[in-house]
Amino acid sequence: MKFHLPLPLLSLVALLTLSTPSSAFYRGFNIKSNLADGTTCKTTTDYLALLTRLKTFPNSLTSIRLYSTHTCNTLLSAIPAAISTQTQILVGIDIHHANYAAEKGALLRAINTYGWEWMLGVSIGSEDLYRGTISPSDLAAKIYDVRGMLMKTPGYTNDVRVGHVDTTNAWFNASNSAVVRACDFVGADIYPYFQTKQNNSIANAEKLFWEGVEQVKTAVGKASVGRKAGAPSVWVTETGWPVNGATKGLAVPSIQNAKTYWKGVACSTFAKTGKGLNTFWFTIQDWRAVPSFAVLGEEGEVLFDMSCP
C-alpha cells in the first residue's frame, strides 16, 4: 500500500528550517531507491508519502540514509520530499566503476539545484571493503575526490561530513586504516542476527550490538593515531532485527524479537543523552524480502510498538 499525498510547493521557509536536529544525534532510517516490490523506482510522491509517514513515528526521526544518487534518479526525486518534510539526508555514492562518475554528477546537480541545507553528509560506498570490491587505497582516493569536489562547490562548509559505511569486521581490519584516516565519519553496519559464531540470541543481542560499537571505536582510534583531525566519529549506519526468515545461530526472526531489539538498541541509540549515537535503522518497508527487517507491513501497518521511554 502506498500513501499518496499532494506535494506542497517548496518554500523558502522549508529550506531555512532544515538544520541539525534540536537533539544531539541524527535518528532515522535507511531508505532504498525502489518500492517494497524491489523493482519499481520511487518517485517524489513516494518519497513524500514515506517521509510524511516517518514523521508519525515516535522519537522525532528527522533523517534518512540513501544508497545512491543516480540509480532511479534517487537524489533528485528524494530531495523535494525531504525539504517539504524537514528531513535531512545522508547521501550514498555508489562507487562501482560504471556508476561513479554519474553518481558524483547527480550529487553536484542536486546541490546546484537545491543548495546544501537538506544534506547532513555523504557516504562514499557501502560495505565495499567487506566485499573486497575495491582496495583501501582506491577507496580512500574516492573519499578525497568527492570531498574535493564538494569543497569547490559554492556554499560548502565543514559541517558536511564525508565518510564510508562498512561492516564491523572491515573496520577491525588494520589494513583498512587508509580509509579510516580519509573519513570524517565511519559508518558501522552492526547486525547481531548474523553473528552466528557468538551467542546471538535476542536476549544477548543488545550486548553484542554495544560490543560492536565499542570495538569499532577502538579500531578507529588506533587507525587514527597521529591524524591531525583526530579520530573520525563513529555512526551506526545500519542495524535491525528481521521479522521473518531463517534462524541464524541462536537468532530467531520474529516481530516480537524485532520489537525487543528496537526497545533495547534503538531506544538507547536514539536517546538524547547517555549512549546516544547517530543511527540509521534498517529498514522502513521491505516486506517482499526474506529476511525482512521492515517496521511496516505490506499494507503499511506498523508491525510493533516503536515508542521509547
mmCIF file of C-alpha atoms in Angstrom:
data_model
loop_
_atom_site.group_PDB
_atom_site.id
_atom_site.type_symbol
_atom_site.label_atom_id
_atom_site.label_comp_id
_atom_site.label_asym_id
_atom_site.label_seq_id
_atom_site.Cartn_x
_atom_site.Cartn_y
_atom_site.Cartn_z
ATOM 1 C CA MET A 1 0.000 0.000 0.000
ATOM 2 C CA LYS A 2 1.406 3.392 -0.974
ATOM 3 C CA PHE A 3 0.496 6.619 0.771
ATOM 4 C CA HIS A 4 -0.119 9.257 -1.881
ATOM 5 C CA LEU A 5 -0.151 12.839 -0.711
ATOM 6 C CA PRO A 6 -0.009 16.047 -2.740
ATOM 7 C CA LEU A 7 3.468 17.523 -2.901
ATOM 8 C CA PRO A 8 3.410 21.060 -1.455
ATOM 9 C CA LEU A 9 5.372 23.777 -3.154
ATOM 10 C CA LEU A 10 8.914 24.008 -1.824
ATOM 11 C CA SER A 11 9.146 27.219 0.153
ATOM 12 C CA LEU A 12 11.981 29.327 1.400
ATOM 13 C CA VAL A 13 10.663 28.682 4.888
ATOM 14 C CA ALA A 14 11.039 24.924 4.439
ATOM 15 C CA LEU A 15 14.595 25.349 3.230
ATOM 16 C CA LEU A 16 15.557 27.599 6.107
ATOM 17 C CA THR A 17 14.087 25.326 8.757
ATOM 18 C CA LEU A 18 16.224 22.384 7.663
ATOM 19 C CA SER A 19 19.129 22.191 10.079
ATOM 20 C CA THR A 20 20.826 19.933 12.569
ATOM 21 C CA PRO A 21 18.176 18.270 14.738
ATOM 22 C CA SER A 22 17.424 20.012 18.015
ATOM 23 C CA SER A 23 18.594 16.907 19.848
ATOM 24 C CA ALA A 24 22.215 15.872 19.759
ATOM 25 C CA PHE A 25 22.022 12.996 17.279
ATOM 26 C CA TYR A 26 20.713 12.120 13.833
ATOM 27 C CA ARG A 27 17.981 9.485 14.074
ATOM 28 C CA GLY A 28 16.337 7.869 11.098
ATOM 29 C CA PHE A 29 16.014 5.020 8.622
ATOM 30 C CA ASN A 30 17.776 3.591 5.600
ATOM 31 C CA ILE A 31 15.636 4.122 2.503
ATOM 32 C CA LYS A 32 16.005 2.091 -0.682
ATOM 33 C CA SER A 33 15.582 3.532 -4.179
ATOM 34 C CA ASN A 34 12.860 1.015 -5.032
ATOM 35 C CA LEU A 35 9.417 0.380 -3.638
ATOM 36 C CA ALA A 36 8.926 -2.712 -1.500
ATOM 37 C CA ASP A 37 8.349 -4.776 -4.675
ATOM 38 C CA GLY A 38 12.095 -4.447 -5.237
ATOM 39 C CA THR A 39 11.861 -3.233 -8.844
ATOM 40 C CA THR A 40 9.760 -0.068 -9.163
ATOM 41 C CA CYS A 41 11.728 3.154 -8.684
ATOM 42 C CA LYS A 42 10.376 5.515 -6.057
ATOM 43 C CA THR A 43 9.036 8.848 -7.276
ATOM 44 C CA THR A 44 8.996 12.138 -5.391
ATOM 45 C CA THR A 45 5.393 11.362 -4.450
ATOM 46 C CA ASP A 46 6.516 8.020 -2.993
ATOM 47 C CA TYR A 47 9.301 9.682 -1.004
ATOM 48 C CA LEU A 48 6.902 12.331 0.259
ATOM 49 C CA ALA A 49 4.434 9.681 1.425
ATOM 50 C CA LEU A 50 7.191 7.713 3.156
ATOM 51 C CA LEU A 51 8.792 10.723 4.848
ATOM 52 C CA THR A 52 5.401 12.033 5.909
ATOM 53 C CA ARG A 53 4.750 8.624 7.466
ATOM 54 C CA LEU A 54 8.161 8.746 9.132
ATOM 55 C CA LYS A 55 7.082 11.927 10.911
ATOM 56 C CA THR A 56 4.261 9.979 12.583
ATOM 57 C CA PHE A 57 6.727 7.583 14.222
ATOM 58 C CA PRO A 58 7.776 8.292 17.811
ATOM 59 C CA ASN A 59 11.274 9.510 18.762
ATOM 60 C CA SER A 60 11.439 12.584 16.471
ATOM 61 C CA LEU A 61 13.016 10.842 13.485
ATOM 62 C CA THR A 62 14.323 13.542 11.151
ATOM 63 C CA SER A 63 16.915 11.823 8.945
ATOM 64 C CA ILE A 64 17.249 9.194 6.231
ATOM 65 C CA ARG A 65 20.132 7.439 4.532
ATOM 66 C CA LEU A 66 20.093 6.786 0.779
ATOM 67 C CA TYR A 67 22.307 4.260 -1.017
ATOM 68 C CA SER A 68 22.652 6.015 -4.371
ATOM 69 C CA THR A 69 22.312 9.391 -6.060
ATOM 70 C CA HIS A 70 21.945 8.379 -9.720
ATOM 71 C CA THR A 71 20.177 4.996 -9.758
ATOM 72 C CA CYS A 72 16.417 5.571 -10.114
ATOM 73 C CA ASN A 73 17.197 9.306 -10.092
ATOM 74 C CA THR A 74 17.167 8.781 -6.342
ATOM 75 C CA LEU A 75 18.569 12.039 -5.055
ATOM 76 C CA LEU A 76 16.661 14.467 -7.258
ATOM 77 C CA SER A 77 13.473 12.517 -6.523
ATOM 78 C CA ALA A 78 14.012 12.442 -2.758
ATOM 79 C CA ILE A 79 15.205 15.990 -2.047
ATOM 80 C CA PRO A 80 11.915 17.839 -2.709
ATOM 81 C CA ALA A 81 10.163 15.460 -0.300
ATOM 82 C CA ALA A 82 12.962 15.869 2.247
ATOM 83 C CA ILE A 83 12.764 19.656 2.108
ATOM 84 C CA SER A 84 8.974 19.588 2.340
ATOM 85 C CA THR A 85 9.073 17.364 5.452
ATOM 86 C CA GLN A 86 12.176 18.961 7.011
ATOM 87 C CA THR A 87 14.136 15.721 6.714
ATOM 88 C CA GLN A 88 17.906 15.581 6.269
ATOM 89 C CA ILE A 89 19.692 13.103 4.017
ATOM 90 C CA LEU A 90 22.853 11.068 4.443
ATOM 91 C CA VAL A 91 23.723 10.712 0.764
ATOM 92 C CA GLY A 92 25.128 7.463 -0.586
ATOM 93 C CA ILE A 93 27.545 7.383 -3.535
ATOM 94 C CA ASP A 94 27.779 4.098 -5.441
ATOM 95 C CA ILE A 95 31.489 3.720 -6.208
ATOM 96 C CA HIS A 96 31.184 0.876 -8.723
ATOM 97 C CA HIS A 97 33.334 1.868 -11.686
ATOM 98 C CA ALA A 98 30.434 2.066 -14.141
ATOM 99 C CA ASN A 99 28.373 4.334 -11.867
ATOM 100 C CA TYR A 100 30.880 6.516 -10.028
ATOM 101 C CA ALA A 101 31.031 9.487 -12.423
ATOM 102 C CA ALA A 102 27.241 9.549 -12.802
ATOM 103 C CA GLU A 103 26.806 9.361 -9.030
ATOM 104 C CA LYS A 104 29.133 12.334 -8.487
ATOM 105 C CA GLY A 105 27.371 14.271 -11.219
ATOM 106 C CA ALA A 106 23.959 13.619 -9.676
ATOM 107 C CA LEU A 107 25.182 14.895 -6.303
ATOM 108 C CA LEU A 108 26.600 18.043 -7.862
ATOM 109 C CA ARG A 109 23.361 18.698 -9.778
ATOM 110 C CA ALA A 110 21.366 18.244 -6.594
ATOM 111 C CA ILE A 111 23.484 20.790 -4.714
ATOM 112 C CA ASN A 112 23.334 23.271 -7.580
ATOM 113 C CA THR A 113 19.553 22.879 -7.703
ATOM 114 C CA TYR A 114 18.629 22.707 -4.018
ATOM 115 C CA GLY A 115 21.612 24.068 -2.097
ATOM 116 C CA TRP A 116 23.070 22.352 0.962
ATOM 117 C CA GLU A 117 20.558 22.550 3.794
ATOM 118 C CA TRP A 118 18.960 19.161 3.113
ATOM 119 C CA MET A 119 22.259 17.237 3.358
ATOM 120 C CA LEU A 120 23.872 16.026 6.577
ATOM 121 C CA GLY A 121 26.726 14.076 4.988
ATOM 122 C CA VAL A 122 27.927 11.804 2.191
ATOM 123 C CA SER A 123 28.893 8.138 2.362
ATOM 124 C CA ILE A 124 31.322 7.071 -0.351
ATOM 125 C CA GLY A 125 30.409 3.450 -0.975
ATOM 126 C CA SER A 126 28.733 0.862 1.242
ATOM 127 C CA GLU A 127 30.331 -2.359 2.528
ATOM 128 C CA ASP A 128 32.888 -2.347 -0.292
ATOM 129 C CA LEU A 129 35.783 -3.350 1.968
ATOM 130 C CA TYR A 130 33.767 -6.259 3.347
ATOM 131 C CA ARG A 131 33.004 -7.433 -0.191
ATOM 132 C CA GLY A 132 36.577 -6.878 -1.372
ATOM 133 C CA THR A 133 35.453 -4.940 -4.450
ATOM 134 C CA ILE A 134 37.976 -2.109 -4.008
ATOM 135 C CA SER A 135 41.364 -1.660 -2.369
ATOM 136 C CA PRO A 136 41.647 0.542 0.737
ATOM 137 C CA SER A 137 43.895 2.997 -1.107
ATOM 138 C CA ASP A 138 41.487 3.330 -4.047
ATOM 139 C CA LEU A 139 38.527 3.811 -1.719
ATOM 140 C CA ALA A 140 40.405 6.461 0.267
ATOM 141 C CA ALA A 141 41.198 8.231 -3.007
ATOM 142 C CA LYS A 142 37.487 8.336 -3.883
ATOM 143 C CA ILE A 143 36.650 9.803 -0.472
ATOM 144 C CA TYR A 144 39.223 12.557 -1.022
ATOM 145 C CA ASP A 145 37.950 13.012 -4.579
ATOM 146 C CA VAL A 146 34.319 13.594 -3.573
ATOM 147 C CA ARG A 147 35.312 15.832 -0.676
ATOM 148 C CA GLY A 148 37.458 17.847 -3.075
ATOM 149 C CA MET A 149 34.518 18.245 -5.456
ATOM 150 C CA LEU A 150 32.297 19.437 -2.613
ATOM 151 C CA MET A 151 34.902 21.877 -1.312
ATOM 152 C CA LYS A 152 34.988 23.569 -4.723
ATOM 153 C CA THR A 153 31.200 23.953 -4.784
ATOM 154 C CA PRO A 154 29.804 27.310 -3.587
ATOM 155 C CA GLY A 155 28.254 27.121 -0.131
ATOM 156 C CA TYR A 156 30.368 24.227 1.146
ATOM 157 C CA THR A 157 31.207 24.143 4.866
ATOM 158 C CA ASN A 158 32.994 21.610 7.053
ATOM 159 C CA ASP A 159 29.616 20.691 8.538
ATOM 160 C CA VAL A 160 29.135 18.359 5.557
ATOM 161 C CA ARG A 161 30.716 15.105 6.710
ATOM 162 C CA VAL A 162 32.223 12.715 4.177
ATOM 163 C CA GLY A 163 32.887 9.105 5.126
ATOM 164 C CA HIS A 164 32.357 5.438 4.331
ATOM 165 C CA VAL A 165 29.973 2.743 5.549
ATOM 166 C CA ASP A 166 31.104 -0.829 6.165
ATOM 167 C CA THR A 167 30.760 -3.857 8.418
ATOM 168 C CA THR A 168 32.382 -4.119 11.822
ATOM 169 C CA ASN A 169 34.840 -6.732 10.527
ATOM 170 C CA ALA A 170 36.032 -4.312 7.844
ATOM 171 C CA TRP A 171 36.722 -1.616 10.439
ATOM 172 C CA PHE A 172 38.503 -4.100 12.718
ATOM 173 C CA ASN A 173 40.940 -4.880 9.874
ATOM 174 C CA ALA A 174 44.060 -2.733 10.333
ATOM 175 C CA SER A 175 44.851 -2.966 6.610
ATOM 176 C CA ASN A 176 41.904 -0.621 6.019
ATOM 177 C CA SER A 177 43.407 2.214 8.069
ATOM 178 C CA ALA A 178 43.859 4.436 4.981
ATOM 179 C CA VAL A 179 40.083 4.559 4.640
ATOM 180 C CA VAL A 180 39.599 5.441 8.305
ATOM 181 C CA ARG A 181 42.100 8.272 8.001
ATOM 182 C CA ALA A 182 40.293 9.650 4.938
ATOM 183 C CA CYS A 183 36.912 9.809 6.704
ATOM 184 C CA ASP A 184 35.134 12.495 8.691
ATOM 185 C CA PHE A 185 32.848 9.747 9.988
ATOM 186 C CA VAL A 186 32.965 5.961 9.985
ATOM 187 C CA GLY A 187 29.630 4.242 9.424
ATOM 188 C CA ALA A 188 29.269 0.832 11.084
ATOM 189 C CA ASP A 189 26.708 -1.759 9.977
ATOM 190 C CA ILE A 190 26.002 -3.958 13.016
ATOM 191 C CA TYR A 191 23.699 -6.986 12.868
ATOM 192 C CA PRO A 192 23.816 -9.420 15.816
ATOM 193 C CA TYR A 193 21.394 -11.576 13.802
ATOM 194 C CA PHE A 194 24.280 -12.555 11.510
ATOM 195 C CA GLN A 195 26.879 -13.060 14.283
ATOM 196 C CA THR A 196 26.481 -16.828 14.381
ATOM 197 C CA LYS A 197 29.884 -17.516 15.963
ATOM 198 C CA GLN A 198 28.671 -15.836 19.155
ATOM 199 C CA ASN A 199 25.625 -16.101 21.378
ATOM 200 C CA ASN A 200 23.364 -14.090 19.105
ATOM 201 C CA SER A 201 20.084 -14.865 20.819
ATOM 202 C CA ILE A 202 17.710 -11.947 21.186
ATOM 203 C CA ALA A 203 18.480 -11.956 24.911
ATOM 204 C CA ASN A 204 22.150 -11.226 24.129
ATOM 205 C CA ALA A 205 21.670 -9.108 21.002
ATOM 206 C CA GLU A 206 21.805 -5.693 22.665
ATOM 207 C CA LYS A 207 25.068 -6.664 24.380
ATOM 208 C CA LEU A 208 26.558 -7.799 21.052
ATOM 209 C CA PHE A 209 25.488 -4.543 19.430
ATOM 210 C CA TRP A 210 27.223 -2.350 22.003
ATOM 211 C CA GLU A 211 30.319 -4.535 21.948
ATOM 212 C CA GLY A 212 30.434 -3.936 18.195
ATOM 213 C CA VAL A 213 30.145 -0.180 18.648
ATOM 214 C CA GLU A 214 32.938 -0.064 21.210
ATOM 215 C CA GLN A 215 35.200 -2.335 19.161
ATOM 216 C CA VAL A 216 34.765 -0.141 16.083
ATOM 217 C CA LYS A 217 35.556 2.951 18.151
ATOM 218 C CA THR A 218 38.718 1.275 19.445
ATOM 219 C CA ALA A 219 39.818 0.191 15.953
ATOM 220 C CA VAL A 220 39.131 3.647 14.517
ATOM 221 C CA GLY A 221 41.095 5.246 17.338
ATOM 222 C CA LYS A 222 44.119 3.034 16.658
ATOM 223 C CA ALA A 223 43.974 3.738 12.917
ATOM 224 C CA SER A 224 43.832 7.481 13.607
ATOM 225 C CA VAL A 225 46.938 7.818 15.771
ATOM 226 C CA GLY A 226 48.825 10.917 14.629
ATOM 227 C CA ARG A 227 45.934 12.147 12.496
ATOM 228 C CA LYS A 228 45.750 15.929 12.811
ATOM 229 C CA ALA A 229 41.958 15.991 12.923
ATOM 230 C CA GLY A 230 41.777 13.181 15.482
ATOM 231 C CA ALA A 231 39.650 10.065 15.111
ATOM 232 C CA PRO A 232 36.568 10.183 12.871
ATOM 233 C CA SER A 233 33.260 9.920 14.692
ATOM 234 C CA VAL A 234 31.535 6.517 14.624
ATOM 235 C CA TRP A 235 27.955 6.375 13.367
ATOM 236 C CA VAL A 236 25.613 3.374 13.279
ATOM 237 C CA THR A 237 24.525 3.324 9.654
ATOM 238 C CA GLU A 238 22.638 0.033 9.661
ATOM 239 C CA THR A 239 21.165 -2.187 12.330
ATOM 240 C CA GLY A 240 17.914 -4.023 12.878
ATOM 241 C CA TRP A 241 16.329 -7.419 13.534
ATOM 242 C CA PRO A 242 14.338 -9.437 10.978
ATOM 243 C CA VAL A 243 10.638 -10.117 11.336
ATOM 244 C CA ASN A 244 10.852 -13.241 9.160
ATOM 245 C CA GLY A 245 13.406 -15.548 7.546
ATOM 246 C CA ALA A 246 15.754 -18.294 8.681
ATOM 247 C CA THR A 247 17.149 -18.768 12.158
ATOM 248 C CA LYS A 248 20.839 -17.805 12.239
ATOM 249 C CA GLY A 249 22.665 -19.469 15.101
ATOM 250 C CA LEU A 250 20.524 -18.576 18.112
ATOM 251 C CA ALA A 251 18.915 -15.590 16.382
ATOM 252 C CA VAL A 252 15.227 -16.196 15.656
ATOM 253 C CA PRO A 253 13.412 -13.774 13.329
ATOM 254 C CA SER A 254 10.010 -12.641 14.585
ATOM 255 C CA ILE A 255 8.007 -9.477 15.070
ATOM 256 C CA GLN A 256 8.303 -9.849 18.840
ATOM 257 C CA ASN A 257 12.102 -10.176 18.663
ATOM 258 C CA ALA A 258 12.313 -7.203 16.289
ATOM 259 C CA LYS A 259 10.358 -5.204 18.871
ATOM 260 C CA THR A 260 12.665 -6.379 21.669
ATOM 261 C CA TYR A 261 15.730 -5.379 19.658
ATOM 262 C CA TRP A 262 14.207 -1.981 18.868
ATOM 263 C CA LYS A 263 13.325 -1.327 22.501
ATOM 264 C CA GLY A 264 16.850 -2.222 23.592
ATOM 265 C CA VAL A 265 19.010 -0.800 20.797
ATOM 266 C CA ALA A 266 17.003 1.921 19.049
ATOM 267 C CA CYS A 267 15.735 3.391 22.284
ATOM 268 C CA SER A 268 19.289 3.695 23.618
ATOM 269 C CA THR A 269 20.967 4.956 20.434
ATOM 270 C CA PHE A 270 18.116 7.404 19.801
ATOM 271 C CA ALA A 271 18.440 8.812 23.324
ATOM 272 C CA LYS A 272 19.311 12.483 23.666
ATOM 273 C CA THR A 273 21.806 11.671 26.425
ATOM 274 C CA GLY A 274 23.807 8.674 27.600
ATOM 275 C CA LYS A 275 24.537 6.179 24.814
ATOM 276 C CA GLY A 276 23.019 8.268 22.021
ATOM 277 C CA LEU A 277 24.591 7.887 18.570
ATOM 278 C CA ASN A 278 23.871 8.989 15.025
ATOM 279 C CA THR A 279 21.780 5.978 13.979
ATOM 280 C CA PHE A 280 20.037 4.872 10.781
ATOM 281 C CA TRP A 281 17.748 1.856 11.247
ATOM 282 C CA PHE A 282 17.238 -0.848 8.649
ATOM 283 C CA THR A 283 14.539 -0.503 7.391
ATOM 284 C CA ILE A 284 11.060 1.014 6.991
ATOM 285 C CA GLN A 285 9.440 -1.292 4.432
ATOM 286 C CA ASP A 286 10.842 -4.290 2.531
ATOM 287 C CA TRP A 287 8.045 -6.806 3.043
ATOM 288 C CA ARG A 288 8.955 -8.853 -0.063
ATOM 289 C CA ALA A 289 12.470 -9.501 1.233
ATOM 290 C CA VAL A 290 13.387 -12.671 3.126
ATOM 291 C CA PRO A 291 14.586 -11.981 5.704
ATOM 292 C CA SER A 292 12.651 -8.738 6.041
ATOM 293 C CA PHE A 293 13.857 -6.126 8.518
ATOM 294 C CA ALA A 294 10.817 -3.893 7.977
ATOM 295 C CA VAL A 295 8.906 -1.993 10.636
ATOM 296 C CA LEU A 296 5.915 -1.593 8.289
ATOM 297 C CA GLY A 297 3.966 -4.456 6.744
ATOM 298 C CA GLU A 298 2.623 -4.934 3.221
ATOM 299 C CA GLU A 299 -0.404 -2.706 3.835
ATOM 300 C CA GLY A 300 1.640 -0.034 5.574
ATOM 301 C CA GLU A 301 0.669 -1.229 9.040
ATOM 302 C CA VAL A 302 3.110 -0.700 11.913
ATOM 303 C CA LEU A 303 4.414 -4.136 12.905
ATOM 304 C CA PHE A 304 5.337 -3.306 16.505
ATOM 305 C CA ASP A 305 5.336 -0.531 19.071
ATOM 306 C CA MET A 306 8.314 1.771 18.426
ATOM 307 C CA SER A 307 7.819 4.123 21.364
ATOM 308 C CA CYS A 308 10.716 4.726 23.751
ATOM 309 C CA PRO A 309 10.686 5.889 27.378
#
